[in-house]
Each structure stands twice: as C-alpha cells, then as structure tokens.
Amino acid sequence: MSAIRILPELLVSQIAAGEVVERPASVLKELLENSLDAGAAAITVTLEEGGIRRVQVEDDGEGIARDDLPLALARHATSKIETLADLEGVASMGFRGEALASVASVARLTIASRSDASPHGFAIRAEGAWIGEVTPAARERGTTVSVEDLYFNTPARRKFLRTEATEFGHCEAVFRRIALARPEIAFTLRHNGRISSHLRAQPLGDRAAAVLGREFLHASLPLEAQAGTLRLHGLAGSPAPARARADTQYFFVNGRFVRDRVLAHAAREAYAQLLHGERQPAYLLHLEIDPRGVDVNVHPAKTEVRFRDSRSVHQFVLGALRRAVSPSAAQSPVAYAAIAPSGAAGPALQPALGLAQPAAAYQAFMAGAAQPAVPLPSAEQAPPLGFALAQLHGVYILAQNEAGLVLVDMHAAHERIVMERLRADLEDGCVQRQALLVPAVFRVDTLDVATAEENRATLEQLGIEFTVAGPNELAVRAAPALLASGDLAALVREVLAELREFGAAQALAARRDALLAGMACHAAVRANRLLTVTEMNALLREMEVTERSGSCNHGRPTWYQLTLADLDKLFLRGR
Ligand SMILES: Nc1ncnc2c1ncn2[C@@H]1O[C@H](COP(=O)(O)OP(=O)(O)OP(=O)(O)O)[C@@H](O)[C@H]1O
Ligand SMILES: [Mg+2]
C-alpha cells in the first residue's frame, strides 16, 4: 500500500460533488435553494440542452457583497450558520457551505451579483481549480449564477448523463417541487430559448392548479390543522380519483421537499380505508415544525429528514389527514364532478360550499323526515346534501342543495352507512342483534356447519345467532339489526367462508373492515328499489352524519355535486 496523502483541494471538491451534483437537475436545485435563502421574490431559470450545456438561475434577492464573492465559491464557507446551535435550528435551505464549491469543481461557473449596499454589480468566474478575479458588472439587485458544461473536466461522470429530454425532465421535476414549495415567489422556466413555464406569485391553490393541473385542484380537499408548534396545510386528494401511480405526492417540511418514511406512512394509513386496491392518493402538503424538532443534516442532498419526535409527527399528520379526507359529508367540501372544460380556464379554487352548518340546522328536519309528505323547503336552508327531488332509474337520488344538484348513488351510500354502523357497534362490543320471528333456515355444507359451531361466540359478536337444524342445515334465529331484512343466507355463507379462510382472530382484526364491508353489501338498498321521498331524505341525513360517507366501502364516490355554475356551463349559459 502506498503512503497516506492529503488530497488536493480540487479532488476533495470533486468527491463532494459526487454526492450533491448528480446531474443538471441537482445543480438547479442547489441554485434555486440559494435564491430562496436570499429572499428572492422572482426567479428565472434558463436551461440549455436539458441543463447539460447550461443551468442558469437569476434572482432579485439580497445579493452578494463584492468581498464575499470569492468566499461564496470556497468550500465550507457559508453566510447561513455559525455555530452548532445554528445548525440544530437551521431554517434556511442551505447550511453546508459546499454547493457552489462542488459545482465549480466540475463545471464552468459564473456569479454576477449586486447587493443593496453596492453602487453596481460584480462578477466572478471559476472553472475547476481555477478562480478568476472579481470584475465589475452592470446589473440590478440580485444574483445570477450560471453553470456551463457540467462535468467538462470529469468525462467519466459526463458519460452517465442521459439524453437532453431526460435531463430536462429531471430539471422540470425540481422546478415543480420548488414552485410548489413557495407559491408566493414568481418563477419562470426557459428551455432552449422557449418559455416552458411562467408562474406569478399566487395562493397555494392556484399554484397547485398551475403546476399539477386543474383536475388535481378540483379533486382535492383543502386541509388546515394545527397542534402546538405543528401545522399542516395544503391539499389532500379526495379518494375517488386516486391513481395507480404515486406521482402526485408532495410533502414539504418547512418549505423543503422531502421523502420521508414517517410522513409517507401516515399518509398511507390515512387513506387506507378509502382507497381501492393499489391506488395511490394524491396530495400536496406542507408541514411546519419548529426547526429544532427536525434534523435536515442527514444527507448532503437534504431530501431526508429526521424528526426528533417522529411519533407525535406521525400521529398529528395521520389525524389531520384522516379528518380531511374522511369527514362525514356534513363537514366536507365537495368532490366536484369533472365537467369537460369548455375553452376558457374556469374559476380558481371553487369556493367551498357553505357546508359547515351546525348540525342543529337540519336536526329538526331529520325528526320531521319520519313523517310523510315533507314539503320541499327553499334551497337556501337546505342541509349539505340537500333535499331529495326524485329517484333516477332506481339507482340514483337527485337532491337539491344550495349550490345546485346533488347526485347520490343510493346503494353505495347506504352500504357505507351500514358498514360504519357495524364498525361502531363492534367497537362497542358486539353488533346489535334482532331476533327473528321466524328463523331463517337454509342449506349449507357440512364444513359450514362445523365452522359455525366452532365460531359460535364470534358469530354472536357479529350479530348472528343460530341453531344447527340438521347435518346440512342452519337456522338463523337472530341477525344483525341493520341486516335483518337482507339476504340472510348469503350473508351467513359469506361470513362463514371468511371465518374458515382466515380464522376468527384475523377476521375480527386485520380483516375486520373487509368482513364488515362484505356484510354491509347484503343489507344495502338494492338498485331498483323504489324509495319514498321521506326515505331518500333520511338516507341523505344519515350520510351527513356518517364518517367517510363520501366514498363507498370499495373506495368509489357515493355522491357528486353539480353546481349551478357547472350546469350553466353544460348549457353554455351566460356567455
Ligand atoms: N443567489 C444567491 N444570493 C445571495 N447569496 C448567495 C446566492 N447563492 C449563494 N450565495 C452565498 O454564497 C454562499 C455559498 O453558497 P453555497 O450554496 O455554496 O452554500 P450554502 O447555501 O451556504 O450551503 P449548502 O452547501 O448547504 O447549499 C451562501 O452561504 C450565500 O452567502
Ligand atoms: Mg446553497
């Protein structure tokens, strides 16, 4: 082995660059973060050839003083922290004092900057190990950093760069994240001389629509929650339009885009009961936390964080998100029906309906719902899901509320209501039973009889009481009160199949929701059953007080709002 040597400064920087400067997109991220730290209000990004030829970021931030320019390029030189205590409570994006030095070691870099104190600007150039003199430059307040020919001096790394289109794609992703992190800043993105994105300073909802598309905004619910020093806000995608790919999941911690297991897990759990199969929720969430409660110095790229109290953070995010995406319909805004856009951009964030009316406002009506012939009160005083108008083809309920027309899939909605009641019952001990006047006797196979006898206690907990009427016959004497009028034979067979396959313990724990959903299926109002207006109203009122009633047990939506504006659009009215 040869003797130990101290590595030359350039090589040290190039090694460090390996960690932070993976591709043009990582250069872009570092430059953008510096502009954010400088307090910029407007930032322009210029890329050439996917950023391989040039990445340039121009801002109107506080600028760099003349004498600090060479320092900005030096390793371990930063204006952002001084002490360990600063590091532990760091609120800026940067703090390592390393990014520009690393970038300069593997590219040609120019900084032109002007601070408030200076009568004009100054510029400096660096290329590999070489750093030029500071020269005067004409410019406004702010900084422009230009990085050209990435990896010009490290051909081995240059080989790893992909096509221009791929590298541009990565740059766009970085741009998108930062734009979503800071909607109050204006951003422009230019590629090969063409403007590919222009965003003015705007509220988060508008920024989300501009960056992620209007569909995302319309299919998401605003969220705002606070507990102690923790605050979570942003947009949580409603379960219905969830997609198969996890490509719209943005978590920011104190304005920094992160990929974090604790947060991702909380989100998965919040959506767990609402999403069907492998579908992925979409969300854009900002978590604000005392900087001392989170360590961002985990990896040089800073996309990982470590929470001091990850349990509390998990609980808080889970709770806030759950409330936002699975509220009873009475508190939730509406999953707007997607109406084909007719040319001009629609309004920004559709105003939330005045749905947060106190329960008392329609409780009185609920009592009245038991009596026949309810007159249709005016839409203004209508409860959130409105008053029933009619039933369509035995499948949908049409109702009128303040905003317009509500369409309810009555079977899906009823199923959800029954399921939530069964769940609540079970959590209180056991499902409420109703004794049957005439026992329901039906044939089963011998294995079913054995399973039933073995699991008598569990079945009773689920509201089913039976006697064995013969080697192939069960007589059900009591059934879950909510299901007693349904198809009991099918219900019992299904429960027995579940018990046989998974065992009682599993069925009541991990499989519980699936089991209850299966049971609820047998009770629910079947399509083609005619409901009276009173029954329809009763169903609407129950939806309003039922948790997660916005989607059925299979994750499909149970109702849609069509606003008057939506209808006007359909008929091209008012234009
Ligand atoms: N756009 C800018 N506007 C004003 N000052 C800047 C800008 N870019 C860089 N600087 C100055 O140059 C210094 C070095 O930047 P660099 O990105 O290398 O390190 P850092 O941001 O402090 O830490 P990190 O390595 O974590 O990014 C910064 O501390 C800052 O003082
Ligand atoms: Mg930096």
Coordinates of C-alpha atoms and ligand atoms in Angstrom, one line a residue:
M1 CA 0.0 0.0 0.0
S2 CA 1.3 3.5 -0.8
A3 CA 1.8 6.2 1.8
I4 CA -1.2 8.3 3.1
R5 CA -1.5 11.6 1.3
I6 CA -3.7 14.7 1.8
L7 CA -5.9 15.0 -1.3
P8 CA -5.6 18.2 -3.4
E9 CA -8.5 20.7 -2.7
L10 CA -9.9 20.2 -6.2
L11 CA -10.2 16.5 -5.9
V12 CA -11.9 16.9 -2.4
S13 CA -14.5 19.1 -4.0
Q14 CA -15.0 16.7 -6.9
I15 CA -15.5 13.9 -4.4
A16 CA -18.0 16.1 -2.6
A17 CA -19.6 17.0 -5.9
G18 CA -20.3 13.3 -6.4
E19 CA -22.8 13.5 -3.6
V20 CA -24.7 16.7 -4.4
V21 CA -24.1 17.2 -8.1
E22 CA -25.5 14.1 -9.7
R23 CA -26.9 15.7 -12.8
P24 CA -28.0 19.1 -14.1
A25 CA -31.2 18.9 -12.0
S26 CA -29.1 18.7 -8.8
V27 CA -27.3 21.9 -9.9
L28 CA -30.6 23.5 -10.5
K29 CA -31.8 22.5 -7.0
E30 CA -28.8 24.0 -5.3
L31 CA -29.0 27.3 -7.2
L32 CA -32.7 27.6 -6.6
E33 CA -32.3 26.9 -2.9
N34 CA -29.7 29.7 -2.7
S35 CA -32.1 32.1 -4.4
L36 CA -34.8 31.1 -1.9
D37 CA -32.4 31.7 1.0
A38 CA -31.6 35.1 -0.5
G39 CA -35.2 36.2 -0.1
A40 CA -36.0 36.4 -3.8
A41 CA -39.4 37.4 -5.0
A42 CA -38.9 36.4 -8.6
I43 CA -36.7 33.8 -10.0
T44 CA -35.9 32.9 -13.7
V45 CA -34.4 29.6 -14.7
T46 CA -32.7 29.3 -18.1
L47 CA -31.7 25.9 -19.3
E48 CA -29.9 24.8 -22.4
E49 CA -29.9 21.2 -23.7
G50 CA -31.6 19.9 -20.7
G51 CA -29.2 21.7 -18.4
I52 CA -26.2 19.8 -19.7
R53 CA -25.0 22.8 -21.6
R54 CA -26.2 25.5 -19.2
V55 CA -28.2 25.9 -16.0
Q56 CA -28.7 29.5 -15.0
V57 CA -30.7 30.9 -12.2
E58 CA -31.4 34.6 -11.8
D59 CA -33.0 36.1 -8.7
D60 CA -33.8 39.5 -7.2
G61 CA -32.7 38.6 -3.7
E62 CA -30.3 40.3 -1.3
G63 CA -27.2 39.7 -3.5
I64 CA -23.6 39.0 -2.5
A65 CA -21.2 41.8 -1.5
R66 CA -18.0 42.2 -3.5
D67 CA -15.6 40.8 -0.9
D68 CA -17.8 37.8 -0.3
L69 CA -17.8 36.6 -4.0
P70 CA -14.6 34.6 -3.7
L71 CA -15.9 33.2 -0.4
A72 CA -19.1 32.0 -2.0
L73 CA -17.0 29.7 -4.1
A74 CA -14.8 28.4 -1.2
R75 CA -15.6 25.1 0.4
H76 CA -17.1 25.3 3.9
A77 CA -17.9 28.9 3.5
T78 CA -21.5 29.9 4.3
S79 CA -23.3 33.0 5.5
K80 CA -26.1 30.9 6.9
I81 CA -24.9 29.3 10.1
E82 CA -22.1 30.0 12.6
T83 CA -22.5 27.6 15.4
L84 CA -23.7 24.1 16.3
A85 CA -26.8 25.7 17.8
D86 CA -27.5 27.4 14.5
L87 CA -27.2 24.1 12.7
E88 CA -29.6 22.5 15.1
G89 CA -32.2 25.1 14.5
V90 CA -31.4 25.8 10.8
A91 CA -34.3 27.4 8.9
S92 CA -32.5 28.1 5.6
M93 CA -32.4 25.7 2.7
G94 CA -28.5 25.7 2.7
F95 CA -26.1 25.5 5.6
R96 CA -23.2 23.3 4.4
G97 CA -21.4 26.0 2.5
E98 CA -20.4 23.5 -0.1
A99 CA -22.8 23.5 -3.0
L100 CA -21.2 26.3 -5.2
A101 CA -17.7 25.0 -4.5
S102 CA -18.8 21.5 -5.5
V103 CA -20.5 22.7 -8.7
A104 CA -17.5 24.9 -9.6
S105 CA -15.2 21.9 -9.3
V106 CA -17.0 20.1 -12.1
A107 CA -18.3 22.9 -14.4
R108 CA -17.6 26.4 -15.5
L109 CA -19.4 28.7 -13.1
T110 CA -20.1 32.4 -13.2
I111 CA -21.7 34.5 -10.5
A112 CA -22.8 38.1 -11.1
S113 CA -24.4 39.8 -8.2
R114 CA -25.3 43.1 -6.7
S115 CA -26.2 43.8 -3.0
D116 CA -28.1 46.8 -1.8
A117 CA -25.0 48.4 -0.4
S118 CA -23.2 48.4 -3.7
P119 CA -23.4 51.1 -6.4
H120 CA -23.1 48.4 -9.2
G121 CA -22.6 44.7 -9.5
F122 CA -19.6 42.4 -9.6
A123 CA -18.9 39.1 -11.2
I124 CA -16.6 36.2 -10.7
R125 CA -15.7 33.1 -12.7
A126 CA -14.4 29.7 -11.7
E127 CA -13.5 26.6 -13.7
G128 CA -12.3 23.5 -12.0
A129 CA -9.5 24.6 -9.6
W130 CA -9.1 28.0 -11.2
I131 CA -10.9 31.0 -9.7
G132 CA -10.8 34.3 -11.5
E133 CA -10.6 37.9 -10.3
V134 CA -13.7 39.9 -9.2
T135 CA -14.7 42.2 -12.0
P136 CA -17.4 45.0 -12.1
A137 CA -20.6 44.1 -13.8
A138 CA -23.7 46.1 -14.6
R139 CA -26.8 44.7 -13.1
E140 CA -29.8 45.2 -10.8
R141 CA -30.0 44.0 -7.2
G142 CA -29.9 40.2 -7.0
T143 CA -27.8 37.3 -8.2
T144 CA -27.3 35.3 -11.4
V145 CA -25.4 32.1 -11.2
S146 CA -24.6 30.4 -14.5
V147 CA -23.3 26.8 -14.7
E148 CA -22.0 25.6 -18.1
D149 CA -20.7 22.4 -19.4
L150 CA -21.3 20.2 -16.5
Y151 CA -18.6 17.5 -16.0
F152 CA -16.4 19.1 -18.7
N153 CA -13.3 18.0 -16.7
T154 CA -14.7 14.7 -15.4
P155 CA -15.6 12.7 -18.6
A156 CA -16.3 9.6 -16.7
R157 CA -19.2 11.3 -15.0
R158 CA -20.3 13.0 -18.1
K159 CA -20.9 9.6 -19.6
F160 CA -23.6 9.0 -17.0
L161 CA -25.8 11.9 -18.2
R162 CA -28.8 10.8 -20.2
T163 CA -30.5 12.4 -23.2
E164 CA -31.4 16.0 -23.2
A165 CA -35.0 15.2 -22.8
T166 CA -34.4 13.0 -19.7
E167 CA -32.2 15.6 -18.1
F168 CA -34.7 18.3 -18.8
G169 CA -37.4 16.1 -17.3
H170 CA -35.4 15.9 -14.1
C171 CA -34.9 19.6 -14.1
E172 CA -38.6 20.2 -14.5
A173 CA -39.3 17.9 -11.6
V174 CA -37.0 20.0 -9.4
F175 CA -38.5 23.2 -10.7
R176 CA -42.0 21.9 -9.9
R177 CA -41.2 21.0 -6.4
I178 CA -39.6 24.3 -5.6
A179 CA -42.5 26.2 -7.3
L180 CA -45.0 24.2 -5.1
A181 CA -42.9 24.8 -2.0
R182 CA -43.0 28.6 -2.4
P183 CA -46.2 29.9 -4.2
E184 CA -45.5 33.4 -3.0
I185 CA -42.5 33.6 -5.3
A186 CA -42.8 34.1 -9.1
F187 CA -41.0 31.6 -11.3
T188 CA -40.1 31.4 -14.9
L189 CA -38.6 28.4 -16.7
R190 CA -37.0 28.7 -20.1
H191 CA -35.6 25.9 -22.1
N192 CA -33.6 26.3 -25.3
G193 CA -34.9 29.8 -25.7
R194 CA -38.6 28.9 -25.2
I195 CA -40.6 29.7 -22.1
S196 CA -41.9 26.5 -20.7
S197 CA -43.5 27.7 -17.6
H198 CA -44.4 31.1 -16.1
L199 CA -45.9 31.3 -12.7
R200 CA -46.8 34.5 -10.9
A201 CA -46.9 34.9 -7.1
Q202 CA -50.2 33.3 -6.1
P203 CA -52.0 31.4 -3.4
L204 CA -51.1 27.7 -2.9
G205 CA -54.4 26.5 -4.6
D206 CA -53.7 28.5 -7.7
R207 CA -50.1 27.3 -7.8
A208 CA -51.2 23.7 -7.4
A209 CA -53.6 24.2 -10.3
A210 CA -50.9 25.8 -12.5
V211 CA -48.3 23.2 -11.7
L212 CA -50.3 20.0 -11.2
G213 CA -53.3 20.7 -13.2
R214 CA -56.8 21.9 -12.5
E215 CA -58.1 18.3 -12.2
F216 CA -55.9 17.9 -9.1
L217 CA -57.2 21.0 -7.5
H218 CA -60.8 20.1 -8.2
A219 CA -60.4 16.6 -6.9
S220 CA -58.8 17.6 -3.6
L221 CA -59.9 18.9 -0.3
P222 CA -58.2 21.9 1.4
L223 CA -56.6 20.9 4.7
E224 CA -55.5 23.1 7.6
A225 CA -54.6 21.8 11.0
Q226 CA -52.6 22.9 13.9
A227 CA -51.4 21.4 17.2
G228 CA -48.9 23.1 19.4
T229 CA -46.0 24.1 17.2
L230 CA -47.0 21.7 14.4
R231 CA -49.0 22.9 11.4
L232 CA -50.2 21.0 8.4
H233 CA -51.8 22.7 5.4
G234 CA -52.3 22.1 1.8
L235 CA -54.5 20.0 -0.4
A236 CA -55.4 16.4 0.1
G237 CA -56.7 14.5 -2.9
S238 CA -60.1 13.1 -2.4
P239 CA -60.0 9.3 -2.6
A240 CA -62.2 8.9 -5.7
P241 CA -59.8 10.0 -8.5
A242 CA -56.8 8.4 -6.9
R243 CA -54.4 7.0 -9.4
A244 CA -52.4 3.9 -9.9
R245 CA -49.1 5.8 -9.8
A246 CA -47.6 7.7 -6.8
D247 CA -46.6 10.6 -9.0
T248 CA -48.5 13.4 -7.2
Q249 CA -47.3 13.1 -3.7
Y250 CA -45.6 16.1 -2.3
F251 CA -44.6 16.6 1.3
F252 CA -42.7 19.7 2.3
V253 CA -41.2 20.2 5.7
N254 CA -40.6 23.9 6.5
G255 CA -40.6 24.6 2.7
R256 CA -38.2 21.8 1.9
F257 CA -39.4 18.9 -0.4
V258 CA -38.7 15.7 1.5
R259 CA -39.1 12.0 1.0
D260 CA -39.8 10.7 4.5
R261 CA -41.0 7.3 5.7
V262 CA -42.8 8.7 8.7
L263 CA -44.9 11.1 6.7
A264 CA -45.5 8.7 3.8
H265 CA -46.6 6.1 6.2
A266 CA -49.0 8.5 7.9
A267 CA -50.5 9.4 4.6
R268 CA -50.9 5.8 3.5
E269 CA -52.7 5.0 6.7
A270 CA -55.0 8.0 6.5
Y271 CA -56.1 6.8 3.1
A272 CA -56.0 3.1 3.8
Q273 CA -59.7 2.5 4.3
L274 CA -60.7 4.7 1.5
L275 CA -58.7 3.5 -1.4
H276 CA -59.3 0.6 -3.5
G277 CA -56.5 -1.9 -4.2
E278 CA -53.3 -0.4 -5.3
R279 CA -54.5 3.1 -6.0
Q280 CA -52.3 5.9 -4.8
P281 CA -53.6 9.1 -3.1
A282 CA -52.5 12.5 -4.5
Y283 CA -51.5 15.2 -2.0
L284 CA -49.6 18.4 -1.7
L285 CA -48.9 19.0 2.0
H286 CA -46.8 21.5 3.9
L287 CA -45.7 20.6 7.4
E288 CA -44.4 23.4 9.5
I289 CA -42.5 22.5 12.6
D290 CA -40.1 24.2 14.9
P291 CA -36.7 23.7 13.1
R292 CA -35.2 22.4 16.3
G293 CA -37.7 19.5 16.1
V294 CA -36.3 18.2 12.8
D295 CA -32.8 17.3 11.6
V296 CA -32.1 18.1 8.0
N297 CA -28.4 17.3 8.2
V298 CA -28.9 13.6 7.3
H299 CA -27.7 13.5 3.8
P300 CA -25.9 16.1 1.6
A301 CA -28.9 16.3 -0.8
K302 CA -31.1 17.2 2.2
T303 CA -34.2 15.3 0.9
E304 CA -34.2 13.2 4.0
V305 CA -35.1 14.4 7.4
R306 CA -35.2 13.0 10.9
F307 CA -37.9 14.1 13.3
R308 CA -36.9 14.3 17.0
D309 CA -40.4 13.1 18.0
S310 CA -41.4 11.1 15.0
R311 CA -44.3 9.5 16.8
S312 CA -46.1 12.8 17.5
V313 CA -45.5 14.0 14.0
H314 CA -46.9 10.7 12.7
Q315 CA -50.0 11.0 14.9
F316 CA -50.6 14.6 14.0
V317 CA -50.3 14.1 10.3
L318 CA -52.4 10.9 10.3
G319 CA -55.2 12.6 12.4
A320 CA -55.2 15.8 10.3
L321 CA -55.2 14.0 7.0
R322 CA -57.8 11.5 8.1
R323 CA -60.2 14.2 9.2
A324 CA -59.7 16.0 5.9
V325 CA -60.3 13.1 3.6
S326 CA -62.8 11.0 5.5
P327 CA -65.1 13.5 7.2
S328 CA -68.7 13.0 7.4
A329 CA -70.2 14.6 4.4
A330 CA -71.6 17.4 6.5
Q331 CA -68.2 18.8 7.1
S332 CA -66.6 18.1 3.9
P333 CA -66.3 20.2 0.8
V334 CA -67.4 18.5 -2.4
A335 CA -65.6 16.3 -4.8
Y336 CA -66.6 18.2 -7.9
A337 CA -67.8 16.3 -10.9
A338 CA -65.4 16.8 -13.7
I339 CA -67.1 18.6 -16.4
A340 CA -65.2 18.9 -19.7
P341 CA -63.6 22.3 -19.7
S342 CA -65.2 24.5 -22.3
G343 CA -62.3 26.6 -23.5
A344 CA -61.6 29.3 -21.1
A345 CA -60.0 28.4 -17.8
G346 CA -62.6 28.1 -15.1
P347 CA -62.5 29.9 -11.8
A348 CA -59.6 29.2 -9.5
L349 CA -60.3 27.1 -6.4
Q350 CA -64.0 26.6 -6.4
P351 CA -65.3 28.1 -3.2
A352 CA -66.1 25.5 -0.6
L353 CA -69.8 25.2 -0.2
G354 CA -71.3 26.5 3.0
L355 CA -71.4 23.0 4.3
A356 CA -70.2 23.6 7.7
Q357 CA -73.7 24.4 9.0
P358 CA -74.3 23.3 12.6
A359 CA -76.0 20.0 12.8
A360 CA -78.8 21.7 14.7
A361 CA -79.8 23.4 11.5
Y362 CA -81.1 20.2 10.0
Q363 CA -81.6 18.1 13.0
A364 CA -85.1 19.4 13.3
F365 CA -85.7 18.3 9.7
M366 CA -84.4 14.8 10.4
A367 CA -87.0 14.4 13.1
G368 CA -89.6 15.5 10.5
A369 CA -88.2 13.1 8.0
A370 CA -90.1 10.3 9.7
Q371 CA -93.4 11.9 8.8
P372 CA -94.7 11.5 5.3
A373 CA -95.2 14.4 2.8
V374 CA -92.4 16.7 3.7
P375 CA -92.8 20.0 1.7
L376 CA -89.6 21.0 -0.1
P377 CA -88.1 23.9 1.7
S378 CA -86.2 26.5 -0.2
A379 CA -82.7 25.6 -1.2
E380 CA -81.1 28.2 0.9
Q381 CA -81.9 26.5 4.1
A382 CA -81.1 23.1 2.7
P383 CA -78.7 20.8 4.6
P384 CA -75.4 20.0 3.0
L385 CA -76.6 17.2 0.8
G386 CA -79.9 19.0 0.2
F387 CA -83.5 17.7 -0.1
A388 CA -84.4 14.8 -2.3
L389 CA -86.2 15.6 -5.5
A390 CA -86.5 12.2 -7.2
Q391 CA -85.0 8.9 -7.8
L392 CA -83.5 8.1 -11.2
H393 CA -83.8 4.6 -12.7
G394 CA -83.9 3.2 -9.2
V395 CA -80.2 3.8 -8.8
Y396 CA -79.5 7.5 -8.1
I397 CA -81.1 10.0 -5.8
L398 CA -81.3 13.5 -7.1
A399 CA -81.3 16.2 -4.5
Q400 CA -81.2 20.0 -4.5
N401 CA -78.9 21.9 -2.2
E402 CA -77.7 25.5 -2.0
A403 CA -75.0 25.0 -4.6
G404 CA -77.2 23.1 -7.1
L405 CA -77.8 19.5 -7.8
V406 CA -76.5 16.5 -5.7
L407 CA -76.4 13.1 -7.2
V408 CA -76.2 10.1 -4.8
D409 CA -75.5 6.5 -5.6
M410 CA -78.0 5.2 -3.1
H411 CA -76.7 1.7 -3.0
A412 CA -73.1 2.7 -2.4
A413 CA -74.1 5.3 0.2
H414 CA -76.3 3.0 2.1
E415 CA -73.6 0.4 2.1
R416 CA -71.2 2.8 3.6
I417 CA -73.6 3.9 6.3
V418 CA -74.4 0.3 7.3
M419 CA -70.7 -0.5 7.4
E420 CA -69.8 2.4 9.6
R421 CA -72.6 1.5 12.0
L422 CA -71.5 -2.1 12.1
R423 CA -68.0 -1.0 12.8
A424 CA -69.1 1.4 15.6
D425 CA -71.2 -1.4 17.1
L426 CA -68.3 -3.9 17.0
E427 CA -66.0 -1.4 18.6
D428 CA -68.5 -1.1 21.4
G429 CA -68.6 -4.8 21.9
C430 CA -70.9 -6.5 19.5
V431 CA -73.2 -5.9 16.6
Q432 CA -76.8 -5.2 17.6
R433 CA -79.0 -8.2 17.1
Q434 CA -82.6 -8.5 16.2
A435 CA -84.4 -11.8 17.0
L436 CA -86.3 -13.2 14.0
L437 CA -90.0 -14.1 14.4
V438 CA -89.5 -17.0 12.0
P439 CA -86.0 -18.4 12.0
A440 CA -84.3 -18.4 8.6
V441 CA -83.5 -22.0 7.7
F442 CA -81.2 -22.8 4.8
R443 CA -78.9 -25.5 3.5
V444 CA -75.1 -25.3 3.9
D445 CA -72.4 -27.9 3.5
T446 CA -71.1 -29.9 6.4
L447 CA -68.0 -27.9 6.6
D448 CA -70.1 -24.7 7.1
V449 CA -71.9 -26.3 10.0
A450 CA -68.6 -27.2 11.6
T451 CA -67.2 -23.7 11.1
A452 CA -70.4 -22.2 12.6
E453 CA -70.3 -24.4 15.7
E454 CA -66.6 -23.7 16.2
N455 CA -67.1 -19.9 15.9
R456 CA -70.4 -19.5 17.7
A457 CA -69.0 -16.7 20.0
T458 CA -67.6 -14.8 17.1
L459 CA -70.8 -15.1 15.1
E460 CA -72.8 -13.8 18.1
Q461 CA -70.4 -10.9 18.3
L462 CA -71.2 -10.2 14.7
G463 CA -74.9 -10.3 15.5
I464 CA -75.7 -13.8 14.2
E465 CA -77.4 -16.4 16.5
F466 CA -78.2 -19.8 15.1
T467 CA -79.0 -23.4 15.9
V468 CA -78.0 -26.4 13.8
A469 CA -81.2 -27.7 12.3
G470 CA -79.6 -30.8 10.6
P471 CA -76.3 -32.1 9.2
N472 CA -76.7 -29.7 6.3
E473 CA -78.9 -27.0 7.7
L474 CA -78.6 -23.9 9.8
A475 CA -81.5 -22.0 11.4
V476 CA -80.6 -18.3 12.0
R477 CA -82.6 -17.0 15.0
A478 CA -81.2 -13.6 15.3
A479 CA -79.4 -11.4 12.7
P480 CA -77.7 -8.0 12.8
A481 CA -80.5 -5.5 13.3
L482 CA -79.3 -3.5 10.2
L483 CA -79.2 -6.5 8.0
A484 CA -82.2 -8.5 9.2
S485 CA -84.3 -7.7 6.2
G486 CA -81.5 -8.6 3.7
D487 CA -80.5 -11.9 2.2
L488 CA -79.5 -13.8 5.4
A489 CA -78.4 -17.0 3.8
A490 CA -76.0 -15.2 1.6
L491 CA -74.8 -13.1 4.5
V492 CA -74.1 -16.1 6.7
R493 CA -72.4 -18.1 4.0
E494 CA -70.1 -15.2 3.3
V495 CA -69.2 -14.7 7.0
L496 CA -68.6 -18.5 7.4
A497 CA -66.3 -18.5 4.3
E498 CA -64.3 -15.7 5.8
L499 CA -64.0 -17.4 9.2
R500 CA -62.9 -20.6 7.6
E501 CA -60.3 -19.0 5.5
F502 CA -58.8 -16.5 7.9
G503 CA -59.9 -17.7 11.3
A504 CA -61.9 -15.7 13.9
A505 CA -58.9 -13.7 15.2
Q506 CA -57.9 -12.4 11.8
A507 CA -61.5 -11.8 10.7
L508 CA -62.0 -9.5 13.7
A509 CA -58.7 -7.7 13.4
A510 CA -56.8 -7.3 10.2
R511 CA -59.7 -8.4 8.0
R512 CA -62.4 -6.7 10.0
D513 CA -63.2 -3.9 7.6
A514 CA -63.3 -6.3 4.7
L515 CA -65.6 -8.6 6.6
L516 CA -67.9 -5.8 7.6
A517 CA -68.0 -4.4 4.1
G518 CA -69.0 -7.8 2.9
M519 CA -71.8 -8.0 5.4
A520 CA -73.0 -4.5 4.6
C521 CA -73.3 -5.5 1.0
H522 CA -76.2 -7.8 1.9
A523 CA -78.2 -5.1 3.6
A524 CA -77.8 -2.2 1.4
V525 CA -80.7 -0.9 -0.6
R526 CA -80.5 -2.8 -3.8
A527 CA -80.7 -1.0 -7.1
N528 CA -84.2 -0.8 -8.5
R529 CA -85.9 -0.5 -5.1
L530 CA -88.2 2.4 -5.1
L531 CA -87.7 4.8 -2.2
T532 CA -90.1 7.4 -1.0
V533 CA -89.0 11.0 -0.7
T534 CA -89.0 10.6 3.0
E535 CA -86.7 7.5 2.8
M536 CA -84.4 9.4 0.4
N537 CA -84.2 12.3 2.8
A538 CA -83.5 10.0 5.7
L539 CA -80.6 8.5 3.7
L540 CA -79.2 11.9 2.9
R541 CA -79.4 13.0 6.5
E542 CA -77.6 9.8 7.6
M543 CA -74.9 10.4 5.1
E544 CA -74.3 13.7 6.6
V545 CA -73.6 12.3 10.0
T546 CA -71.7 9.2 8.9
E547 CA -67.9 9.2 8.8
R548 CA -66.3 8.6 5.4
S549 CA -69.7 8.7 3.7
G550 CA -68.1 10.4 0.8
S551 CA -66.9 7.1 -0.6
C552 CA -68.4 3.6 -0.5
N553 CA -66.7 0.6 1.0
H554 CA -64.9 0.0 -2.2
G555 CA -63.5 3.4 -2.5
R556 CA -65.8 4.7 -5.1
P557 CA -67.5 8.0 -4.6
T558 CA -71.0 7.9 -3.2
W559 CA -72.1 11.3 -4.3
Y560 CA -71.3 14.2 -6.6
Q561 CA -72.1 17.8 -6.6
L562 CA -73.1 19.6 -9.8
T563 CA -73.1 23.3 -9.1
L564 CA -75.4 25.7 -10.9
A565 CA -72.3 27.0 -12.5
D566 CA -71.4 23.5 -13.7
L567 CA -74.9 23.2 -15.2
D568 CA -74.8 26.6 -16.7
K569 CA -71.6 25.6 -18.4
L570 CA -73.2 22.5 -19.8
F571 CA -75.9 24.6 -21.4
L572 CA -73.4 27.3 -22.4
R573 CA -75.5 29.8 -20.4
G574 CA -74.2 33.3 -19.5
R575 CA -71.6 33.6 -22.2
Ligands
LIG1 N1 -28.4 33.5 -5.1 C1 -27.7 33.9 -4.1 N2 -28.0 35.1 -3.5 C2 -27.3 35.5 -2.4 N3 -26.3 34.9 -1.9 C3 -25.9 33.7 -2.4 C4 -26.6 33.2 -3.5 N4 -26.0 32.0 -3.8 C5 -25.0 31.8 -2.9 N5 -24.9 32.8 -2.1 C6 -24.0 32.9 -1.0 O1 -22.9 32.0 -1.2 C7 -22.8 31.2 -0.1 C8 -22.4 29.8 -0.6 O2 -23.4 29.1 -1.2 P1 -23.5 27.6 -1.2 O3 -24.7 27.1 -1.9 O4 -22.2 27.0 -1.7 O5 -23.6 27.2 0.4 P2 -24.8 27.3 1.3 O6 -26.0 27.7 0.6 O7 -24.4 28.2 2.4 O8 -24.9 25.8 1.9 P3 -25.2 24.5 1.1 O9 -23.9 23.9 0.7 O10 -25.9 23.7 2.1 O11 -26.0 24.9 -0.1 C9 -24.1 31.2 0.6 O12 -23.9 30.9 2.0 C10 -24.6 32.6 0.4 O13 -24.0 33.5 1.3
MG2 MG -26.7 26.5 -1.1

